[in-house]
Coordinates of N, CA and C and ligand atoms in Angstrom, one line a residue:
M1 N 0.8 -1.2 0.0 CA 0.0 0.0 0.0 C 0.9 1.3 0.0
Q2 N 0.4 2.3 -0.7 CA 1.1 3.6 -0.7 C 0.1 4.6 -0.2
I3 N 0.6 5.5 0.7 CA -0.2 6.6 1.2 C 0.5 7.9 0.9
D4 N 0.0 8.8 0.1 CA 0.6 10.1 -0.1 C -0.2 11.1 0.6
I5 N 0.5 11.9 1.5 CA -0.2 12.9 2.3 C 0.2 14.3 1.8
L6 N -0.8 15.0 1.5 CA -0.6 16.4 1.0 C -0.9 17.4 2.1
T7 N 0.2 18.2 2.4 CA 0.1 19.0 3.6 C 0.9 20.3 3.5
L8 N 0.5 21.3 4.3 CA 1.3 22.5 4.4 C 2.3 22.4 5.5
F9 N 2.1 21.4 6.4 CA 3.0 21.3 7.6 C 3.5 19.9 7.8
P10 N 4.4 19.4 6.9 CA 4.8 18.0 7.0 C 5.5 17.7 8.3
E11 N 6.1 18.7 8.9 CA 6.7 18.5 10.2 C 5.8 18.0 11.3
L12 N 4.5 18.3 11.1 CA 3.5 17.8 12.1 C 3.2 16.3 12.0
L13 N 3.7 15.7 10.9 CA 3.4 14.3 10.6 C 4.5 13.4 10.9
N14 N 5.7 13.9 11.3 CA 6.9 13.0 11.4 C 6.7 11.9 12.5
S15 N 6.6 12.3 13.7 CA 6.8 11.4 14.8 C 5.9 10.1 14.8
P16 N 4.6 10.3 14.4 CA 3.8 9.0 14.4 C 4.3 7.9 13.6
F17 N 5.1 8.3 12.6 CA 5.6 7.2 11.7 C 7.0 6.8 12.0
E18 N 7.6 7.3 13.1 CA 8.9 7.1 13.5 C 9.1 6.2 14.7
A19 N 8.0 5.5 15.1 CA 8.1 4.7 16.3 C 7.1 3.5 16.2
S20 N 7.4 2.5 16.9 CA 6.4 1.4 17.2 C 5.9 0.7 15.9
I21 N 4.6 0.4 15.8 CA 4.1 -0.4 14.7 C 4.2 0.3 13.4
L22 N 3.9 1.6 13.3 CA 4.0 2.2 12.0 C 5.4 2.2 11.4
K23 N 6.4 2.5 12.3 CA 7.8 2.5 11.9 C 8.2 1.1 11.4
R24 N 7.7 0.1 12.1 CA 8.1 -1.3 11.7 C 7.4 -1.7 10.3
A25 N 6.1 -1.2 10.2 CA 5.4 -1.5 8.9 C 6.1 -0.8 7.7
I26 N 6.7 0.4 7.9 CA 7.4 1.1 6.9 C 8.7 0.4 6.6
E27 N 9.4 0.0 7.6 CA 10.7 -0.7 7.5 C 10.5 -2.0 6.7
A28 N 9.4 -2.7 7.1 CA 9.1 -4.0 6.4 C 8.5 -3.9 5.0
Q29 N 8.4 -2.6 4.6 CA 7.8 -2.3 3.3 C 6.4 -2.8 3.1
K30 N 5.6 -2.9 4.2 CA 4.2 -3.2 4.1 C 3.5 -2.0 3.6
V31 N 4.0 -0.8 3.8 CA 3.4 0.5 3.4 C 4.5 1.5 3.1
V32 N 4.2 2.3 2.1 CA 5.1 3.5 1.8 C 4.3 4.7 2.1
V33 N 4.9 5.6 2.9 CA 4.1 6.8 3.3 C 5.0 8.0 2.8
N34 N 4.4 8.9 1.9 CA 5.1 10.0 1.4 C 4.4 11.3 1.9
F35 N 5.2 12.3 2.2 CA 4.6 13.6 2.5 C 4.9 14.6 1.4
H36 N 3.9 15.3 0.9 CA 4.1 16.3 -0.2 C 3.8 17.7 0.4
N37 N 4.7 18.6 0.4 CA 4.5 19.9 0.9 C 3.8 20.7 -0.2
L38 N 2.5 21.1 0.0 CA 1.8 21.8 -1.0 C 2.4 23.2 -1.4
R39 N 3.2 23.7 -0.6 CA 3.9 24.9 -0.9 C 4.9 24.7 -2.1
D40 N 5.4 23.5 -2.2 CA 6.3 23.2 -3.4 C 5.5 23.2 -4.7
Y41 N 4.2 23.2 -4.6 CA 3.4 23.2 -5.9 C 2.8 24.6 -6.2
A42 N 3.1 25.6 -5.3 CA 2.7 27.0 -5.6 C 3.5 27.6 -6.7
Q43 N 2.9 28.2 -7.6 CA 3.7 28.7 -8.8 C 4.1 30.2 -8.6
N44 N 3.5 30.9 -7.7 CA 3.9 32.3 -7.5 C 5.1 32.4 -6.7
K45 N 5.8 33.6 -6.8 CA 7.1 33.8 -6.2 C 7.0 33.7 -4.7
Q46 N 5.9 34.1 -4.1 CA 5.8 34.1 -2.6 C 5.4 32.7 -2.1
K47 N 5.3 31.8 -3.0 CA 4.9 30.4 -2.6 C 3.5 30.4 -1.9
Q48 N 2.7 31.3 -2.3 CA 1.4 31.5 -1.6 C 0.5 30.3 -2.0
V49 N -0.2 29.8 -1.0 CA -1.1 28.6 -1.2 C -2.5 28.9 -0.7
D50 N -2.7 30.1 -0.2 CA -4.1 30.4 0.3 C -4.4 31.9 -0.1
D51 N -5.7 32.2 0.1 CA -6.2 33.5 -0.3 C -7.5 33.9 0.4
Y52 N -7.9 35.1 0.3 CA -9.1 35.6 1.0 C -10.3 34.9 0.4
P53 N -11.4 34.7 1.2 CA -12.6 34.1 0.6 C -13.3 35.0 -0.3
F54 N -13.8 34.6 -1.4 CA -14.7 35.4 -2.3 C -15.9 35.7 -1.4
G55 N -16.4 36.9 -1.5 CA -17.6 37.3 -0.7 C -17.3 37.8 0.7
G56 N -16.0 37.7 1.0 CA -15.6 38.2 2.3 C -15.8 37.2 3.4
G57 N -15.5 37.6 4.7 CA -15.6 36.7 5.8 C -14.2 36.4 6.4
A58 N -14.2 35.8 7.6 CA -13.0 35.6 8.3 C -12.2 34.4 7.7
G59 N -10.9 34.5 7.9 CA -10.0 33.3 7.6 C -9.6 33.2 6.1
M60 N -8.6 32.4 5.9 CA -8.1 32.2 4.6 C -8.6 30.8 4.0
V61 N -8.5 30.7 2.7 CA -9.0 29.5 2.0 C -7.8 28.9 1.2
M62 N -7.6 27.6 1.3 CA -6.5 27.0 0.6 C -7.0 26.9 -0.9
Q63 N -6.0 27.4 -1.8 CA -6.4 27.5 -3.2 C -6.3 26.2 -3.9
I64 N -7.1 26.1 -5.0 CA -7.2 24.9 -5.7 C -5.9 24.5 -6.5
E65 N -5.2 25.6 -7.0 CA -4.1 25.3 -8.0 C -3.0 24.4 -7.4
P66 N -2.4 24.7 -6.3 CA -1.3 23.8 -5.8 C -1.8 22.4 -5.5
I67 N -3.0 22.3 -5.0 CA -3.6 21.0 -4.6 C -3.8 20.2 -5.9
D68 N -4.4 20.8 -6.9 CA -4.6 20.1 -8.2 C -3.3 19.7 -8.8
R69 N -2.3 20.6 -8.8 CA -1.0 20.3 -9.4 C -0.4 19.1 -8.8
C70 N -0.5 19.0 -7.5 CA 0.1 17.9 -6.7 C -0.6 16.6 -7.0
I71 N -2.0 16.7 -7.0 CA -2.8 15.5 -7.2 C -2.5 15.0 -8.7
Q72 N -2.5 15.9 -9.6 CA -2.3 15.4 -11.0 C -0.9 14.8 -11.2
K73 N 0.1 15.3 -10.6 CA 1.4 14.7 -10.7 C 1.4 13.3 -10.1
L74 N 0.8 13.1 -9.0 CA 0.7 11.8 -8.4 C -0.1 10.8 -9.2
K75 N -1.3 11.3 -9.8 CA -2.2 10.5 -10.6 C -1.5 10.0 -11.9
A76 N -0.5 10.9 -12.3 CA 0.2 10.5 -13.6 C 1.2 9.3 -13.3
E77 N 1.5 9.1 -12.0 CA 2.5 8.1 -11.7 C 1.8 6.8 -11.3
R78 N 0.6 6.8 -10.8 CA -0.1 5.6 -10.4 C -1.6 5.8 -10.3
D79 N -2.4 4.8 -10.2 CA -3.8 5.0 -10.0 C -4.1 5.0 -8.5
Y80 N -5.0 5.8 -8.1 CA -5.4 5.9 -6.7 C -6.8 5.4 -6.5
D81 N -7.0 4.6 -5.4 CA -8.3 4.1 -5.1 C -9.2 5.2 -4.4
E82 N -8.6 6.0 -3.6 CA -9.3 7.1 -3.0 C -8.5 8.3 -2.8
I83 N -9.1 9.5 -2.9 CA -8.4 10.8 -2.6 C -9.3 11.4 -1.5
I84 N -8.7 11.3 -0.3 CA -9.5 11.6 0.9 C -9.2 13.0 1.5
Y85 N -10.2 13.8 1.8 CA -10.0 15.1 2.4 C -10.4 14.9 3.9
L86 N -9.4 15.2 4.8 CA -9.7 15.2 6.2 C -10.4 16.4 6.6
T87 N -11.6 16.3 7.2 CA -12.4 17.5 7.5 C -13.4 17.2 8.6
P88 N -13.7 18.1 9.5 CA -14.6 17.8 10.6 C -16.1 17.6 10.1
D89 N -16.4 18.0 8.8 CA -17.7 17.7 8.3 C -17.8 16.5 7.4
G90 N -16.8 15.6 7.4 CA -16.8 14.4 6.6 C -17.5 13.3 7.3
D91 N -17.5 12.1 6.7 CA -18.1 10.9 7.4 C -17.2 10.5 8.6
Q92 N -17.9 10.2 9.7 CA -17.1 9.9 10.9 C -16.4 8.6 10.7
L93 N -15.1 8.6 11.0 CA -14.2 7.4 10.9 C -14.7 6.3 11.9
N94 N -14.8 5.1 11.4 CA -15.0 4.0 12.3 C -14.2 2.8 11.8
Q95 N -14.3 1.7 12.6 CA -13.5 0.5 12.3 C -13.8 -0.1 10.9
S96 N -15.1 0.0 10.5 CA -15.4 -0.5 9.2 C -14.8 0.3 8.0
I97 N -14.7 1.6 8.2 CA -14.1 2.4 7.2 C -12.6 2.1 7.2
S98 N -12.0 1.9 8.3 CA -10.5 1.6 8.4 C -10.3 0.2 7.8
N99 N -11.1 -0.8 8.0 CA -11.0 -2.1 7.4 C -11.0 -2.0 5.9
A100 N -12.0 -1.2 5.4 CA -12.1 -1.1 3.9 C -10.9 -0.4 3.3
L101 N -10.4 0.6 4.0 CA -9.2 1.3 3.4 C -7.9 0.5 3.5
S102 N -7.9 -0.4 4.5 CA -6.6 -1.1 4.7 C -6.3 -2.1 3.6
I103 N -7.3 -2.4 2.7 CA -7.0 -3.3 1.6 C -6.9 -2.6 0.3
K104 N -6.8 -1.3 0.3 CA -6.6 -0.5 -0.9 C -5.1 -0.5 -1.3
E105 N -4.9 -0.2 -2.5 CA -3.5 -0.2 -3.1 C -2.8 1.2 -2.8
N106 N -3.5 2.2 -3.3 CA -2.9 3.6 -3.2 C -4.0 4.6 -2.7
I107 N -3.6 5.4 -1.7 CA -4.6 6.5 -1.4 C -3.8 7.8 -1.2
I108 N -4.5 8.9 -1.4 CA -4.0 10.2 -1.2 C -4.8 10.8 0.0
L109 N -4.2 11.4 0.9 CA -4.8 12.1 2.0 C -4.5 13.6 1.9
L110 N -5.5 14.4 1.9 CA -5.3 15.9 1.8 C -5.7 16.5 3.2
C111 N -4.7 17.2 3.7 CA -4.9 17.9 5.0 C -5.3 19.3 4.8
G112 N -6.4 19.8 5.4 CA -6.8 21.2 5.3 C -6.2 22.0 6.4
H113 N -6.2 23.3 6.1 CA -5.7 24.3 7.1 C -6.5 25.6 7.0
Y114 N -6.4 26.5 7.9 CA -7.1 27.8 7.8 C -8.6 27.4 7.8
K115 N -9.4 28.1 7.0 CA -10.8 27.8 6.9 C -11.2 26.6 6.1
G116 N -10.2 26.0 5.5 CA -10.4 24.8 4.6 C -10.0 25.1 3.2
V117 N -10.4 24.2 2.3 CA -10.0 24.2 0.9 C -11.2 24.8 0.1
D118 N -10.8 25.4 -1.1 CA -11.8 25.9 -2.0 C -12.8 24.7 -2.4
Q119 N -14.0 25.0 -2.3 CA -15.1 24.0 -2.5 C -14.9 23.2 -3.8
R120 N -14.2 23.8 -4.8 CA -14.1 23.0 -6.1 C -13.1 21.9 -5.9
V121 N -12.2 21.9 -4.9 CA -11.3 20.8 -4.6 C -12.2 19.6 -4.2
R122 N -13.2 19.9 -3.3 CA -14.1 18.9 -2.8 C -15.0 18.4 -3.8
D123 N -15.5 19.3 -4.7 CA -16.4 18.8 -5.7 C -15.8 18.0 -6.9
H124 N -14.5 18.3 -7.2 CA -14.0 17.7 -8.4 C -12.8 16.8 -8.2
L125 N -12.1 17.0 -7.1 CA -10.8 16.2 -7.0 C -10.9 15.1 -5.9
I126 N -11.7 15.3 -4.9 CA -11.8 14.4 -3.7 C -12.8 13.3 -4.0
T127 N -12.5 12.1 -3.5 CA -13.5 11.0 -3.7 C -14.2 10.7 -2.4
R128 N -13.6 11.2 -1.3 CA -14.2 10.8 0.0 C -13.8 11.8 1.1
E129 N -14.6 12.1 2.0 CA -14.3 13.1 3.1 C -14.5 12.4 4.4
I130 N -13.4 12.5 5.3 CA -13.5 11.7 6.5 C -13.2 12.7 7.7
S131 N -13.9 12.5 8.8 CA -13.7 13.2 10.0 C -13.3 12.2 11.1
I132 N -12.4 12.6 12.0 CA -12.1 11.7 13.1 C -13.0 12.0 14.3
G133 N -13.9 12.9 14.3 CA -14.8 13.1 15.4 C -15.4 14.5 15.4
D134 N -16.4 14.7 16.2 CA -17.1 16.0 16.2 C -16.4 17.0 17.0
F135 N -15.2 17.4 16.6 CA -14.4 18.5 17.2 C -13.5 19.1 16.1
V136 N -13.0 20.3 16.3 CA -12.2 20.9 15.2 C -10.8 21.0 15.6
L137 N -9.9 20.4 14.8 CA -8.5 20.5 15.0 C -7.9 21.7 14.2
S138 N -6.7 22.1 14.5 CA -6.1 23.2 13.7 C -5.9 22.9 12.3
G139 N -5.7 21.6 12.0 CA -5.5 21.2 10.6 C -5.8 19.7 10.5
G140 N -5.7 19.2 9.3 CA -6.0 17.8 9.0 C -4.9 16.8 9.4
E141 N -3.7 17.3 9.7 CA -2.5 16.5 9.9 C -2.7 15.4 11.0
L142 N -3.1 15.9 12.1 CA -3.3 14.9 13.2 C -4.4 13.9 12.9
A143 N -5.4 14.4 12.2 CA -6.5 13.4 11.8 C -5.9 12.4 10.7
A144 N -5.0 12.9 9.8 CA -4.4 12.0 8.8 C -3.6 11.0 9.5
A145 N -2.8 11.4 10.6 CA -2.0 10.4 11.3 C -2.9 9.4 12.0
V146 N -4.0 9.8 12.6 CA -4.9 8.9 13.2 C -5.4 7.9 12.2
L147 N -5.9 8.4 11.1 CA -6.4 7.5 10.0 C -5.3 6.5 9.6
C148 N -4.1 7.0 9.3 CA -3.0 6.1 8.9 C -2.8 5.0 9.9
D149 N -2.7 5.4 11.2 CA -2.4 4.4 12.2 C -3.5 3.3 12.2
S150 N -4.8 3.8 12.1 CA -5.9 2.8 12.2 C -5.9 1.9 10.9
I151 N -5.4 2.4 9.8 CA -5.4 1.6 8.6 C -4.1 0.6 8.6
I152 N -3.0 1.2 8.9 CA -1.7 0.5 8.6 C -1.6 -0.7 9.5
R153 N -2.1 -0.6 10.8 CA -2.0 -1.8 11.7 C -2.9 -2.9 11.2
L154 N -3.8 -2.7 10.3 CA -4.7 -3.7 9.8 C -4.1 -4.4 8.5
I155 N -3.1 -3.8 7.9 CA -2.5 -4.5 6.7 C -1.9 -5.8 7.2
P156 N -2.2 -6.9 6.4 CA -1.8 -8.2 6.8 C -0.3 -8.3 7.0
G157 N 0.2 -8.9 8.1 CA 1.6 -9.0 8.4 C 2.2 -7.9 9.2
V158 N 1.4 -6.8 9.4 CA 1.9 -5.7 10.2 C 2.0 -6.0 11.7
L159 N 0.9 -6.5 12.2 CA 0.9 -6.9 13.6 C 1.5 -8.2 13.8
G160 N 2.5 -8.4 14.7 CA 3.2 -9.6 14.9 C 2.2 -10.8 15.1
D161 N 1.3 -10.6 16.1 CA 0.4 -11.7 16.4 C -0.8 -11.5 15.4
E162 N -0.9 -12.3 14.4 CA -1.9 -12.2 13.4 C -3.3 -12.0 13.9
S163 N -3.6 -12.6 15.0 CA -5.0 -12.6 15.5 C -5.3 -11.3 16.3
S164 N -4.2 -10.5 16.6 CA -4.5 -9.5 17.6 C -5.4 -8.4 17.1
A165 N -5.3 -8.1 15.8 CA -6.2 -7.0 15.3 C -7.7 -7.5 15.3
L166 N -7.9 -8.9 15.2 CA -9.2 -9.4 15.2 C -9.9 -9.3 16.6
T167 N -9.1 -9.2 17.6 CA -9.7 -9.2 19.0 C -9.8 -7.7 19.5
D168 N -9.5 -6.8 18.6 CA -9.6 -5.4 19.0 C -11.0 -5.0 19.4
S169 N -11.2 -4.0 20.2 CA -12.5 -3.4 20.3 C -13.0 -3.0 18.9
Y170 N -14.3 -3.1 18.7 CA -15.0 -2.7 17.5 C -14.9 -3.7 16.4
Q171 N -13.8 -4.6 16.4 CA -13.6 -5.4 15.2 C -14.8 -6.3 15.0
D172 N -15.4 -6.8 16.1 CA -16.6 -7.7 15.9 C -17.9 -6.9 16.4
G173 N -17.8 -5.6 16.4 CA -18.9 -4.8 16.8 C -19.1 -4.6 18.3
L174 N -18.1 -5.2 19.0 CA -18.2 -5.1 20.5 C -16.9 -4.5 21.0
L175 N -17.0 -4.0 22.3 CA -15.8 -3.5 22.9 C -15.0 -4.7 23.4
A176 N -13.7 -4.5 23.5 CA -12.8 -5.6 24.0 C -13.0 -5.9 25.5
P177 N -12.9 -7.2 25.9 CA -13.0 -7.5 27.3 C -11.8 -7.0 28.1
P178 N -11.9 -7.0 29.4 CA -10.7 -6.6 30.2 C -9.6 -7.6 30.0
I179 N -8.3 -7.1 30.1 CA -7.1 -8.0 30.0 C -6.3 -7.8 31.2
Y180 N -5.5 -8.8 31.6 CA -4.6 -8.7 32.8 C -3.3 -9.4 32.4
T181 N -2.3 -9.1 33.2 CA -1.0 -9.8 33.1 C -0.4 -10.0 34.5
R182 N 0.7 -10.6 34.7 CA 1.3 -10.8 36.0 C 1.7 -9.5 36.7
P183 N 1.6 -9.4 38.0 CA 1.3 -10.5 38.9 C -0.2 -10.7 39.0
A184 N -0.6 -12.0 39.5 CA -2.0 -12.4 39.6 C -2.6 -11.6 40.8
E185 N -1.8 -11.1 41.7 CA -2.4 -10.3 42.8 C -1.4 -9.1 43.0
Y186 N -2.0 -7.9 43.1 CA -1.2 -6.7 43.4 C -1.9 -5.8 44.3
N187 N -1.3 -5.5 45.5 CA -2.0 -4.7 46.5 C -3.3 -5.3 47.0
G188 N -3.4 -6.6 46.8 CA -4.7 -7.3 47.2 C -5.7 -7.3 46.1
W189 N -5.4 -6.6 44.9 CA -6.3 -6.6 43.8 C -6.0 -7.9 42.9
K190 N -7.0 -8.7 42.8 CA -6.8 -10.0 42.2 C -7.3 -10.0 40.8
V191 N -6.6 -10.8 39.9 CA -7.1 -11.1 38.6 C -8.3 -12.1 38.7
P192 N -9.3 -12.0 37.8 CA -10.4 -12.9 37.9 C -9.9 -14.4 37.8
E193 N -10.4 -15.2 38.7 CA -9.8 -16.6 38.8 C -9.9 -17.4 37.5
I194 N -10.9 -17.2 36.8 CA -11.1 -18.0 35.6 C -9.9 -17.8 34.6
L195 N -9.3 -16.6 34.6 CA -8.2 -16.4 33.7 C -6.9 -17.2 34.0
T196 N -6.8 -17.6 35.3 CA -5.6 -18.4 35.6 C -6.0 -19.9 35.8
S197 N -7.2 -20.3 35.4 CA -7.6 -21.6 35.6 C -7.1 -22.6 34.5
G198 N -6.6 -22.1 33.4 CA -6.2 -22.9 32.3 C -7.3 -23.5 31.5
N199 N -8.5 -23.2 31.8 CA -9.7 -23.8 31.1 C -10.1 -22.8 29.9
T200 N -9.5 -23.1 28.8 CA -9.6 -22.2 27.6 C -11.0 -22.0 27.2
P201 N -11.9 -23.0 27.0 CA -13.2 -22.7 26.6 C -14.0 -21.8 27.6
E202 N -13.8 -22.0 28.9 CA -14.4 -21.2 29.9 C -13.9 -19.8 29.8
V203 N -12.6 -19.6 29.6 CA -12.0 -18.3 29.4 C -12.6 -17.6 28.3
E204 N -12.8 -18.3 27.1 CA -13.4 -17.7 26.0 C -14.8 -17.2 26.3
K205 N -15.6 -18.1 27.0 CA -17.0 -17.8 27.3 C -17.0 -16.5 28.2
W206 N -16.1 -16.5 29.2 CA -16.0 -15.3 30.1 C -15.7 -14.0 29.3
R207 N -14.8 -14.1 28.4 CA -14.4 -12.9 27.6 C -15.6 -12.4 26.7
E208 N -16.3 -13.4 26.1 CA -17.4 -13.0 25.3 C -18.5 -12.3 26.1
N209 N -18.7 -12.9 27.3 CA -19.7 -12.3 28.2 C -19.3 -10.9 28.7
Q210 N -18.0 -10.7 29.0 CA -17.5 -9.4 29.5 C -17.6 -8.4 28.4
A211 N -17.3 -8.8 27.1 CA -17.4 -7.9 26.0 C -18.8 -7.5 25.8
L212 N -19.8 -8.4 25.9 CA -21.2 -8.1 25.8 C -21.6 -7.1 26.9
E213 N -21.3 -7.4 28.1 CA -21.7 -6.6 29.3 C -21.1 -5.2 29.2
K214 N -19.8 -5.1 28.8 CA -19.2 -3.8 28.7 C -19.9 -3.0 27.6
T215 N -20.1 -3.6 26.5 CA -20.8 -2.9 25.4 C -22.2 -2.4 25.8
K216 N -22.9 -3.3 26.4 CA -24.3 -3.0 26.9 C -24.2 -1.8 27.8
N217 N -23.3 -1.8 28.7 CA -23.2 -0.8 29.8 C -22.7 0.6 29.3
T218 N -21.7 0.5 28.4 CA -21.0 1.8 28.0 C -21.4 2.3 26.6
R219 N -21.6 1.3 25.7 CA -21.9 1.7 24.3 C -23.1 1.0 23.7
P220 N -24.2 1.0 24.3 CA -25.4 0.2 23.8 C -25.7 0.6 22.3
D221 N -25.3 1.8 21.9 CA -25.6 2.2 20.5 C -24.9 1.3 19.5
L222 N -23.8 0.6 19.9 CA -23.1 -0.2 19.0 C -24.0 -1.4 18.5
F223 N -25.0 -1.8 19.3 CA -25.8 -2.9 19.0 C -26.8 -2.6 17.8
N224 N -27.0 -1.3 17.6 CA -27.9 -0.8 16.5 C -27.1 -0.4 15.3
D225 N -25.7 -0.4 15.4 CA -24.9 0.1 14.4 C -24.8 -0.9 13.2
P226 N -25.3 -0.5 12.0 CA -25.1 -1.4 10.9 C -23.7 -1.7 10.5
N227 N -22.8 -0.8 10.9 CA -21.3 -1.0 10.6 C -20.7 -2.1 11.5
Ligands
LIG1 N1 -9.6 18.8 10.4 C1 -9.9 19.6 11.4 N2 -10.7 18.9 12.3 C2 -10.8 17.7 11.8 C3 -11.5 16.5 12.3 N3 -12.2 16.5 13.4 N4 -11.4 15.4 11.6 C4 -10.7 15.4 10.4 N5 -10.1 16.5 9.9 C5 -10.1 17.6 10.6

């Protein structure tokens, strides 16, 4: 998989890809992640990439030209499955969207800044708009990093233990059950006995039950979610 991220602030994106699972995935060539600084695609001398909104109003708008130039250059090199704009008014990200994106070949992520991008970018260049939640970030970079993390860990072979993504919260529409490790007792706080019993079928039953109870108590809405 290749992910090309279009941004005005590539430095905001470095560290998530420089540690842990994402770093390993890149080193193992399970994914290629490229940052493209949109300023490099500005043709004017001042490298300007934004301008005042037509009709007036507060804030600046990211111009279509540098974005289009960058996207056309990339599209001339390979086909893209999706060109995604990160925006608080997009479809809210969930596990089913991440699952679907994790099996794509090439995707472009566009990070907005200021008041956002010229609407013609969204109407003519973008194939999909994604939000990571009902709150407004200063720009799309952190949202793009969140989206990348959720996708890349699902690429086959990225997680060491092949089954561990399957037991994540949300993967089967339920929250994950509680987990414990040694010591079996700490400060008098004991691990549930069933987990140290060695009775695997009973452990499985307990986990399923815990997942159901937890979901019922904290996220009952998930039972009605078609995703
Ligand atoms: N850009 C700014 N806020 C965002 C959000 N909540 N999700 C995605 N992109 C954003």
